[in-house]
Tab-separated table of C-alpha atoms in Angstrom:
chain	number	residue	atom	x	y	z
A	1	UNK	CA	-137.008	26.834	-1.197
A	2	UNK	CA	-134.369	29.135	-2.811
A	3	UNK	CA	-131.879	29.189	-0.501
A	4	UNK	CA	-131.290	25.410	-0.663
A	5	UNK	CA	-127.642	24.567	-0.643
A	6	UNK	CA	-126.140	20.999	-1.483
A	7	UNK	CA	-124.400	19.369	1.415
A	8	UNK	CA	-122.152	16.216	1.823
A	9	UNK	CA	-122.851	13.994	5.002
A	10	UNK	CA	-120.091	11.518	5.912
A	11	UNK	CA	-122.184	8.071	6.985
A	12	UNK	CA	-120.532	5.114	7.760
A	13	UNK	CA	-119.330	2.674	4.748
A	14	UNK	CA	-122.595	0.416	3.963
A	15	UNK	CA	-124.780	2.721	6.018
A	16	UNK	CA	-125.748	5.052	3.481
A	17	UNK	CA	-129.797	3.757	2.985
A	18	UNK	CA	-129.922	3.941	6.462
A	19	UNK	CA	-129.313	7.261	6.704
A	20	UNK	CA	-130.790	8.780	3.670
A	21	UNK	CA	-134.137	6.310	5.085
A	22	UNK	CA	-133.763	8.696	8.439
A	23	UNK	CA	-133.501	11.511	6.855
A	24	UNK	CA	-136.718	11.352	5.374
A	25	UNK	CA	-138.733	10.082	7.910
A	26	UNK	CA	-137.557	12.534	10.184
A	27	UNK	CA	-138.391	15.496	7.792
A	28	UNK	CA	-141.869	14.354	7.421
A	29	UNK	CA	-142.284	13.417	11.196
A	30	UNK	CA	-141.516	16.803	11.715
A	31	UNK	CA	-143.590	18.460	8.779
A	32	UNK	CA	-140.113	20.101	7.527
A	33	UNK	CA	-139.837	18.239	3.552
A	34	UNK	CA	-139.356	21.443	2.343
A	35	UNK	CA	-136.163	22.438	3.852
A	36	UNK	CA	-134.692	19.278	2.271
A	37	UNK	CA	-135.456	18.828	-1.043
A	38	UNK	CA	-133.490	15.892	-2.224
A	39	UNK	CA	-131.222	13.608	-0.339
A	40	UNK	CA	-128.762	11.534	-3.040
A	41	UNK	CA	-126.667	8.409	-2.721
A	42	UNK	CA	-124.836	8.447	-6.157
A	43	UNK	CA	-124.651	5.218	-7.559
A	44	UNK	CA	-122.973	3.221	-10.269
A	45	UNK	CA	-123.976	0.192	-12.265
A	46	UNK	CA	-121.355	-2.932	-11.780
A	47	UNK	CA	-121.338	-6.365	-13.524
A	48	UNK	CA	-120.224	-9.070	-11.248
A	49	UNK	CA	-119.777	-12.421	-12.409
A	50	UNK	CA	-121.195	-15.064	-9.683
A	51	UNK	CA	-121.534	-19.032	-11.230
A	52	UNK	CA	-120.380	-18.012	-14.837
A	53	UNK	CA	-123.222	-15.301	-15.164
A	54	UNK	CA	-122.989	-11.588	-15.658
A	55	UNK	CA	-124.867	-10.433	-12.511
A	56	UNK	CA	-126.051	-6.148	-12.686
A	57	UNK	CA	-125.234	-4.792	-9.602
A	58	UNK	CA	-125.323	-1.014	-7.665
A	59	UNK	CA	-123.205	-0.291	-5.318
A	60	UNK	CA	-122.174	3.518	-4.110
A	61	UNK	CA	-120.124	5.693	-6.274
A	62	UNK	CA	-118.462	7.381	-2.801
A	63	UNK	CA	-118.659	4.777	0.019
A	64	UNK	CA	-119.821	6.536	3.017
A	65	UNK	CA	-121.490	9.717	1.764
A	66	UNK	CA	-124.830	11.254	0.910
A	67	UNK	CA	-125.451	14.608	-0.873
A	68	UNK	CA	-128.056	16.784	1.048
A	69	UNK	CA	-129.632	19.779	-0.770
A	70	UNK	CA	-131.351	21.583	2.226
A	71	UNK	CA	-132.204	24.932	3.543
A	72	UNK	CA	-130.098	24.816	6.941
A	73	UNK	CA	-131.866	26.791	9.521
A	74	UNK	CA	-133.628	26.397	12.383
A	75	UNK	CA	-133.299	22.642	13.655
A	76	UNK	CA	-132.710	21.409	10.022
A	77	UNK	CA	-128.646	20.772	11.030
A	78	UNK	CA	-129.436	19.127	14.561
A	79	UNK	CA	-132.240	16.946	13.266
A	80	UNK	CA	-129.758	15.673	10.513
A	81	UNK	CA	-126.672	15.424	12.586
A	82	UNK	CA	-128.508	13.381	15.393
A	83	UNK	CA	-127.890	9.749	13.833
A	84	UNK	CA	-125.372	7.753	15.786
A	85	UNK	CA	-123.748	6.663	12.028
A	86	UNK	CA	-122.890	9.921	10.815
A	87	UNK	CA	-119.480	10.423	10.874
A	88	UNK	CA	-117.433	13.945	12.357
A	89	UNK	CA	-120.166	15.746	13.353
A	90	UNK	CA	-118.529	19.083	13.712
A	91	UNK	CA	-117.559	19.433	9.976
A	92	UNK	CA	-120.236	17.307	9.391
A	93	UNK	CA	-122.300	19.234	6.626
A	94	UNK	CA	-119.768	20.326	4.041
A	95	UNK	CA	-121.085	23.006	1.401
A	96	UNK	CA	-120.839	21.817	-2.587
């Protein structure tokens, strides 16, 4: 699609695969994977020390959100804002 914008979603902290998981299944449930093209946690790599060892370790580079990069029309923004751990769902897709 190329009127695909990129979106922020505000999940709840921790939540993040969960949504990004419903995301997908709902696009292909409802034969709509392309009107969202990608949908991004961003992630960075930590070392954690647990027992004396240098443990690698991902955790979210913005607790709580997902990037979106969808086509919004139609039911695109009710199918995505229907999770009960998105957060604000009036302002709830924010334009990049």
């Amino acid at each position: 699609m190329s009127d695909t914008n990129w979106y922020v979603l505000k999940s709840i902290s921790g939540q993040e695969n969960k949504v990004k998981a419903y995301i997908e299944n709902e696009m292909k449930h409802h034969n709509l994977e392309s009107f969202v093209t990608q949908v991004v946690i961003p992630m960075e790599k930590v070392i954690q020390i647990r027992n004396g060892k240098k443990v690698p370790k991902e955790k979210p580079y913005y607790p709580g959100y997902l990037m979106v990069e969808a086509n919004l029309v139609g039911e695109i923004p009710h199918i995505i804002k229907n999770k009960d751990i998105l957060l604000s769902r009036e302002h709830l897709l924010t334009s990049v």
